[in-house]
XYZ file of C-alpha atoms in Angstrom:
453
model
C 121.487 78.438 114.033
C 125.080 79.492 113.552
C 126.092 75.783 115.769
C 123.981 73.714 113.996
C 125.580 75.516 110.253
C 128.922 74.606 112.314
C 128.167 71.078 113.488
C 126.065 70.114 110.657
C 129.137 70.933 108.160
C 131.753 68.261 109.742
C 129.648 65.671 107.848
C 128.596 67.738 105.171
C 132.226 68.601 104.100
C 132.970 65.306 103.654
C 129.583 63.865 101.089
C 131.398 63.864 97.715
C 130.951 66.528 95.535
C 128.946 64.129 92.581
C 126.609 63.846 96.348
C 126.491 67.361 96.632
C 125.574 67.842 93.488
C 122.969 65.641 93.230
C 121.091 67.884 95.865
C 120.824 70.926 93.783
C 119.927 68.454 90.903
C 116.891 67.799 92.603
C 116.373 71.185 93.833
C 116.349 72.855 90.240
C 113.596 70.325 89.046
C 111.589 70.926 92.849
C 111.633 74.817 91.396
C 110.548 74.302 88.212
C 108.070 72.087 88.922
C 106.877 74.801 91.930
C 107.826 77.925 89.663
C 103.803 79.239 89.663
C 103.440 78.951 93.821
C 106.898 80.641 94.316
C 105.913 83.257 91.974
C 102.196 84.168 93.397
C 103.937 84.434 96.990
C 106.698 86.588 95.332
C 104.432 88.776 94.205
C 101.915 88.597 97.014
C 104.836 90.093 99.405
C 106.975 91.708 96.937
C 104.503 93.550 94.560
C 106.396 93.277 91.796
C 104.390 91.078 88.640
C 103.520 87.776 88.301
C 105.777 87.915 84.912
C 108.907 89.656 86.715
C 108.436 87.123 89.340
C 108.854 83.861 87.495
C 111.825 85.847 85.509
C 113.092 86.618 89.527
C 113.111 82.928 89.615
C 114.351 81.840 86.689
C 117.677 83.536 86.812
C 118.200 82.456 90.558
C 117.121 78.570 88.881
C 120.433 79.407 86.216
C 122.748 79.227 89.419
C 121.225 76.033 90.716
C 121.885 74.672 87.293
C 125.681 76.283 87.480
C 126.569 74.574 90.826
C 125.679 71.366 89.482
C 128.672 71.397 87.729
C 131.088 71.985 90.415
C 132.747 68.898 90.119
C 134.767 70.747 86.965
C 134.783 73.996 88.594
C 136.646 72.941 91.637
C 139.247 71.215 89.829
C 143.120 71.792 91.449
C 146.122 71.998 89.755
C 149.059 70.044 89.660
C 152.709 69.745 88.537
C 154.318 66.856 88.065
C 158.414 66.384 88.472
C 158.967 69.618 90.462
C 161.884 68.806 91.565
C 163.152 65.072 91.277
C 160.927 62.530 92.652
C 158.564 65.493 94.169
C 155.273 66.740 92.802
C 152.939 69.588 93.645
C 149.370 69.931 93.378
C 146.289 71.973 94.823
C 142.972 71.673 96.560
C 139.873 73.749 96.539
C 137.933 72.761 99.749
C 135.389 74.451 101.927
C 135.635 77.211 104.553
C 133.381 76.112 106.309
C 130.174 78.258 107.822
C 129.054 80.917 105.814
C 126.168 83.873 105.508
C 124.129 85.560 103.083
C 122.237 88.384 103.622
C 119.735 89.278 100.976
C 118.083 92.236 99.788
C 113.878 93.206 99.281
C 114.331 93.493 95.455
C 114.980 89.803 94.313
C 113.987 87.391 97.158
C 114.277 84.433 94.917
C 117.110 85.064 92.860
C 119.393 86.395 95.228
C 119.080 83.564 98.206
C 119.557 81.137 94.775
C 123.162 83.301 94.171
C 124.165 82.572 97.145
C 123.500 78.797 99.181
C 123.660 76.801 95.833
C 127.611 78.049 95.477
C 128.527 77.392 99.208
C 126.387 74.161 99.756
C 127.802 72.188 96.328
C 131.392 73.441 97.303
C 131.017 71.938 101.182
C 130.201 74.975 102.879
C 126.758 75.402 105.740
C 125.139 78.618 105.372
C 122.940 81.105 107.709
C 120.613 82.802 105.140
C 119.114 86.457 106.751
C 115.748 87.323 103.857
C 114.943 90.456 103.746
C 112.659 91.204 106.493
C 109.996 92.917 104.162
C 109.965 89.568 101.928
C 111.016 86.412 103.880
C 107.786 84.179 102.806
C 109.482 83.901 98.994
C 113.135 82.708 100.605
C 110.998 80.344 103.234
C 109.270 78.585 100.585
C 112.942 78.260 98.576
C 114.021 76.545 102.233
C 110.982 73.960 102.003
C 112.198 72.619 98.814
C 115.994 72.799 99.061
C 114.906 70.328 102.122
C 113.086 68.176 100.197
C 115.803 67.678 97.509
C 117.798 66.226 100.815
C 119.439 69.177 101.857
C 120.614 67.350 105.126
C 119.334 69.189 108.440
C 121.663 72.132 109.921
C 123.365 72.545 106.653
C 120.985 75.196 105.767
C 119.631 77.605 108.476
C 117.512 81.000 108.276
C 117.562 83.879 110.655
C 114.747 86.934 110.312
C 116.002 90.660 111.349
C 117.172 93.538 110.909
C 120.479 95.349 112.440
C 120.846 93.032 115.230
C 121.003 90.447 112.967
C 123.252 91.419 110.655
C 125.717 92.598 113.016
C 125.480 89.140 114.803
C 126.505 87.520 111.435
C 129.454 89.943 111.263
C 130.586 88.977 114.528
C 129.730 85.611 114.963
C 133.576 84.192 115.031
C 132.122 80.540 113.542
C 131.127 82.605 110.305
C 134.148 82.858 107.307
C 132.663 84.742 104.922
C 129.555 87.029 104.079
C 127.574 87.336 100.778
C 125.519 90.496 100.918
C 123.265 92.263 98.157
C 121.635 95.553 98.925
C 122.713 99.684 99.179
C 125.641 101.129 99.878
C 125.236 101.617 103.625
C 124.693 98.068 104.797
C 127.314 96.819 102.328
C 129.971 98.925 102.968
C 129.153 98.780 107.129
C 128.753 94.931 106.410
C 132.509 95.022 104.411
C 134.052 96.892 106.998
C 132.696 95.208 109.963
C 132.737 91.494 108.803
C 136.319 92.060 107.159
C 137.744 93.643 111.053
C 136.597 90.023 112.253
C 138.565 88.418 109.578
C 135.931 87.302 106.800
C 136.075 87.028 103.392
C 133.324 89.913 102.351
C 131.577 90.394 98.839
C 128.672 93.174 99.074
C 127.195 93.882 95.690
C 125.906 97.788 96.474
C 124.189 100.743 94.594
C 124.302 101.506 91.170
C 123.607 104.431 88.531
C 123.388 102.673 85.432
C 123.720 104.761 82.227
C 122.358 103.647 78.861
C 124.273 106.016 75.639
C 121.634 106.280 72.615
C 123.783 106.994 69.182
C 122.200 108.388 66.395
C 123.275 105.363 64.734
C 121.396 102.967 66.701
C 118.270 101.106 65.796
C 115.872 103.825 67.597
C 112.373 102.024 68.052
C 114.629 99.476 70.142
C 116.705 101.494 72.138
C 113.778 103.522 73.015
C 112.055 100.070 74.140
C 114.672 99.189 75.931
C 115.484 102.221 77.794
C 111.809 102.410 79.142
C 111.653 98.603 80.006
C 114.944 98.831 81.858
C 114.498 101.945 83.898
C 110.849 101.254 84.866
C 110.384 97.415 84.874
C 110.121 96.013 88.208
C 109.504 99.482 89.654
C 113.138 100.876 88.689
C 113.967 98.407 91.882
C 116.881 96.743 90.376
C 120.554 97.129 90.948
C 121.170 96.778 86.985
C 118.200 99.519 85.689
C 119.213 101.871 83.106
C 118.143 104.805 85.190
C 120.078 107.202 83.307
C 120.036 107.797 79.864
C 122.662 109.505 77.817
C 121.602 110.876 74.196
C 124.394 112.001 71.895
C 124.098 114.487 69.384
C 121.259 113.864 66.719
C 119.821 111.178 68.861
C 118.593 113.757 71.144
C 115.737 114.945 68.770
C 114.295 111.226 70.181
C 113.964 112.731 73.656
C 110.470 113.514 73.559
C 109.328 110.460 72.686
C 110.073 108.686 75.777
C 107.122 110.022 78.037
C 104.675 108.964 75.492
C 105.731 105.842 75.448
C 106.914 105.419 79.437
C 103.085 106.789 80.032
C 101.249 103.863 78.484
C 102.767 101.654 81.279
C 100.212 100.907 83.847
C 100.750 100.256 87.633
C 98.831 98.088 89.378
C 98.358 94.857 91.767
C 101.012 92.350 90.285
C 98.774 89.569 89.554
C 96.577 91.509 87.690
C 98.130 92.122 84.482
C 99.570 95.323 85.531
C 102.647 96.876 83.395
C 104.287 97.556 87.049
C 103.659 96.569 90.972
C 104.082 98.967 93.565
C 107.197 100.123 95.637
C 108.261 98.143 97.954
C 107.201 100.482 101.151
C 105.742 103.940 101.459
C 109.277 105.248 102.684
C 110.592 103.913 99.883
C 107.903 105.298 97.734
C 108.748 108.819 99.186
C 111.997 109.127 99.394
C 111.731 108.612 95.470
C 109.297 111.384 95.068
C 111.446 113.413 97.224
C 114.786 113.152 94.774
C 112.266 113.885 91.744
C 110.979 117.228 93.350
C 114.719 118.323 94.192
C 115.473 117.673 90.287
C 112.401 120.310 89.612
C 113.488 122.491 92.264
C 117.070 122.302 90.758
C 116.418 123.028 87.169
C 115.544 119.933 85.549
C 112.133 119.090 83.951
C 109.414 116.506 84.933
C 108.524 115.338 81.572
C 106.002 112.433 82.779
C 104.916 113.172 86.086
C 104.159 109.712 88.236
C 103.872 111.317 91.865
C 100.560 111.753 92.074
C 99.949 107.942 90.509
C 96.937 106.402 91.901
C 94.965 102.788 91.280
C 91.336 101.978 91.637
C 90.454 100.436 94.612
C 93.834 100.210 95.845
C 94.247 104.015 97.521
C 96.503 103.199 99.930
C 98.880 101.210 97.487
C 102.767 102.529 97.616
C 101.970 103.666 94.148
C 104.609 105.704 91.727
C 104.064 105.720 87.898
C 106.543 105.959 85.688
C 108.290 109.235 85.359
C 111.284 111.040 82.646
C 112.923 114.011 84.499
C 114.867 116.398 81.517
C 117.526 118.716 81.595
C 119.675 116.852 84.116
C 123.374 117.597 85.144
C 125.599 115.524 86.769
C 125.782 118.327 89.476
C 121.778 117.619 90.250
C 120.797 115.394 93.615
C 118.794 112.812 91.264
C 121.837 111.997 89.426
C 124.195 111.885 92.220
C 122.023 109.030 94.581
C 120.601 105.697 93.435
C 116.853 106.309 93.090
C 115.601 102.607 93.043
C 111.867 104.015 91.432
C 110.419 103.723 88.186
C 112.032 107.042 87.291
C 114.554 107.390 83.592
C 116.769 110.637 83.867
C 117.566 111.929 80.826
C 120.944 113.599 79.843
C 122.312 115.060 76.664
C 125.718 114.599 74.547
C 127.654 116.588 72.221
C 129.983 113.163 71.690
C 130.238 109.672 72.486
C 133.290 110.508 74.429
C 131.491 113.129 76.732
C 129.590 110.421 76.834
C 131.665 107.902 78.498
C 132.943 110.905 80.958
C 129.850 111.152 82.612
C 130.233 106.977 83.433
C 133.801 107.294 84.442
C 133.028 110.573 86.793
C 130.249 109.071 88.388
C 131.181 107.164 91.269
C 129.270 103.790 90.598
C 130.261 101.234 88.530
C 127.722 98.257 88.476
C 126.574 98.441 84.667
C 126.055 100.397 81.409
C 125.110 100.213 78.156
C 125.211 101.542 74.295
C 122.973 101.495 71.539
C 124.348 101.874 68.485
C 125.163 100.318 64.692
C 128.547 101.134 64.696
C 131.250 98.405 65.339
C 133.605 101.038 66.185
C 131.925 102.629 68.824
C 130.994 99.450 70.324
C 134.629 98.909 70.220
C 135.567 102.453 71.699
C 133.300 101.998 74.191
C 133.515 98.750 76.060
C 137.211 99.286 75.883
C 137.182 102.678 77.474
C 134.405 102.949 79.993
C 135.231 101.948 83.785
C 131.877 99.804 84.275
C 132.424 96.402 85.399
C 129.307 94.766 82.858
C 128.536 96.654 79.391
C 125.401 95.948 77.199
C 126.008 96.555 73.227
C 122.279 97.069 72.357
C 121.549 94.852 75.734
C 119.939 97.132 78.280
C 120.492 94.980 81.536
C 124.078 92.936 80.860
C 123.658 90.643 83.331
C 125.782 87.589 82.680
C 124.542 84.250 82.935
C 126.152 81.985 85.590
C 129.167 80.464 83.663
C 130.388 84.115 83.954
C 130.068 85.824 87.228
C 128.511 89.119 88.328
C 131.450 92.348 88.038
C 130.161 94.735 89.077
C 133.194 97.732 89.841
C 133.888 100.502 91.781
C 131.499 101.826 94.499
C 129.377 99.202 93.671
C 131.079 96.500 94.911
C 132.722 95.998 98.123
C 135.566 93.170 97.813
C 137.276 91.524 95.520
C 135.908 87.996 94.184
C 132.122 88.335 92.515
C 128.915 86.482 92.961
C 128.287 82.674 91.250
C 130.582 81.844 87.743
C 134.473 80.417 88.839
C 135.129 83.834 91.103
C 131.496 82.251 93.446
C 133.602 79.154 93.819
C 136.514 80.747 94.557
C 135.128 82.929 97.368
C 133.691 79.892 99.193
C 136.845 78.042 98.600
C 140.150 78.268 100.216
C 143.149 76.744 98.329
C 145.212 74.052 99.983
C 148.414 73.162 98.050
C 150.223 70.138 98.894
C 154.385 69.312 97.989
C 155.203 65.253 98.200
C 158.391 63.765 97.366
C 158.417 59.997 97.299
C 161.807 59.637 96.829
C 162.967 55.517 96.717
C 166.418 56.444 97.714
C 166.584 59.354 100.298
C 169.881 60.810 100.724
C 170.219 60.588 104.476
C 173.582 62.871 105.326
C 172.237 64.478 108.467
C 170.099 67.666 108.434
C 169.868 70.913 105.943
C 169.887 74.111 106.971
C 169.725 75.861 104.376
C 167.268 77.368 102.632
C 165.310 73.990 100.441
C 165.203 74.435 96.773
C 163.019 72.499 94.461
C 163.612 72.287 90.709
C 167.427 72.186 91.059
C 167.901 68.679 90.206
């Protein structure tokens, strides 16, 4: 696979970018016009809903749309009149073979952040799925082919380890996208960086949501409860924590009536939420929600014991509110990834934004409040790399690109916006002097100087 990525880009590199383009043009109007089939084997293999599935989609689609204008985006620069008679000016071309490896959580969206960005800027990719969800990303492959995708320019691998330490070794392969928890993508970072690739592995996360006693309550409530149980709680930008501050504490109670009205079930059947993804999964969730009881919090809404008719041996967990929580507690220190909101209290905004900056993750947060000035205090001070002001999952749209910060992200250029082009570009930058008159008094050995004359 990774030879035909490698022979399959010496022509690739070279169809024009409007070319290239005109691919993913195709491919964006193949999805939309395939957006139900995608979604009912999404949810088949995933479990998450038929609704959460076509949104899955929809925000990988927003990145097919982005790469279609990378024409603009990989614009150079240039400087005329340097020095006299010389100019300077800069490329943006392809590295050539590249990988993504995607996680279980978004198998449309991700693959869509990822070979859109490195096929319209000249690049092949290997794409690893998830090996617990590869029908979704196989079924993405069918149509990027029929938009003309040319063959070899696009190739999937399935596996686990083996795999993915083949793509960080593979010497043909420059760089590595990679989505997923912190133990792949920092072994991926390390590993794949030794060999000399360009690495960006978005990672865990522990999300915390502040609720001011300013704030509009009935929708920060909402949106506390949609955010840290949608999709299951499996999503790198949940608000899994949530932070009340002073008054807005008196509030707390009303989140387990209203998390306990969501239903799980079978995705396609109207259900509120799917199941896990896998009954390890499933149980090393339940497993960090006893340790909070055994450690002094409180199980407010209790979803361990969640069960479905007709489905008994589902990987089922209902939503559940843990109280009382400390930042010294085992639920607060590791990522969850369940449908499970931990709730901690507040004496001020600014003790507050201490527990964000203290906590070691850095993907996301979020306030909810009617103050300007807190707004202000707050995205200016807190060390999260994408803040919500009454938005519970701030997840920019493709014109930006995805900053996550700190232990969340390992490397330094971000998925899709103008950092995705720049990861899968290298810069070439070119000096010319077309001088009619060139002063031919032997050679210079000294060190050249432009801009003198």
């Amino acid at each position: 696979a990774v030879e035909r990525c490698a022979e399959a880009g010496k022509t690739w590199r070279e169809v024009s970018v409007s070319n290239r383009v005109r691919v993913m043009l195709k491919l964006q109007a193949l999805i939309r016009g395939n957006m139900k089939e995608i979604a009912a084997v999404l949810t088949e293999e995933q479990g998450k809903t038929l609704a959460d599935a076509e949104g899955d989609i929809f925000r990988g689609l927003e990145i097919v749309e982005h790469s279609c204008s990378m024409g603009s985006l990989m614009m150079g620069e240039t400087v005329e009149n340097v020095a006299t008679h010389m100019d300077t000016y800069s490329y943006r071309q392809p590295l050539g073979v590249t990988a993504g490896i995607c996680p279980f959580n978004f198998p449309a969206m991700i693959p869509l952040w990822m070979f859109p960005m490195a096929l319209t800027t000249g690049n092949t990719m290997l794409l690893k799925p998830s090996e617990k969800v590869p029908l979704s990303t196989m079924k993405l492959m069918e149509l990027a082919h029929e938009a003309g995708v040319p063959n070899g320019v696009l190739n999937v691998i399935h596996g686990t380890h083996d795999a993915v330490n083949f793509i960080c070794d593979a010497p043909e392969i420059r760089a590595i996208s990679f989505v997923g928890g912190n133990a792949a993508g920092e072994h991926i970072h390390a590993r794949g960086s030794k060999n000399g690739k360009r690495v960006q592995s978005n990672c865990g996360a522990k999300n915390h949501g502040v609720i001011m006693p300013d704030c509009d309550k009935e929708h920060a409530l909402n949106s506390l409860i949609g955010s840290a149980i949608g999709a299951c709680g499996q999503r790198c930008m949940a608000l899994s924590t949530a932070v009340f501050v002073g008054d807005a504490q008196k509030w707390i109670p009303e989140l387990a009536e209203r998390a306990g009205k969501l239903m799980p079930g079978p995705g396609k059947n109207g259900s509120d939420l799917g199941p896990m993804i896998s009954l390890e999964a499933r149980q090393r969730a339940i497993d960090l929600i006893t340790s909070a009881e055994k450690e002094g919090a409180t199980i407010e809404l209790d979803g361990r014991n969640q069960t479905v008719e007709g489905h008994p041996n589902g990987f089922w967990l209902g939503p559940t509110i843990i109280t009382g929580v400390t930042q010294e507690m085992t639920c607060y220190k590791e990522e969850i990834f369940g449908p499970v909101l931990i709730v901690m209290k507040a004496d001020s905004l600014d003790q507050a934004i201490n527990y964000i900056n203290t906590n070691p993750y850095g993907n996301g947060t979020a306030i909810f409040t009617g103050s300007g000035a807190a707004a202000r205090h707050f995205q200016h001070t807190v060390d999260a790399g994408q803040v919500g002001i009454n938005v519970p999952i701030p997840v920019p749209l493709p014109f930006f690109s995805f900053t996550g910060s700190r232990k969340s992200i390992r490397g330094d250029l971000h998925f899709y916006g103008k950092q995705g082009m720049q990861f899968y570009t290298q810069t070439k930058t070119i000096t010319s002097n077309w001088n009619p008159k060139f002063q031919n008094n032997g050679a210079t050995v000294t060190m050249p100087i432009l801009g003198k004359e």
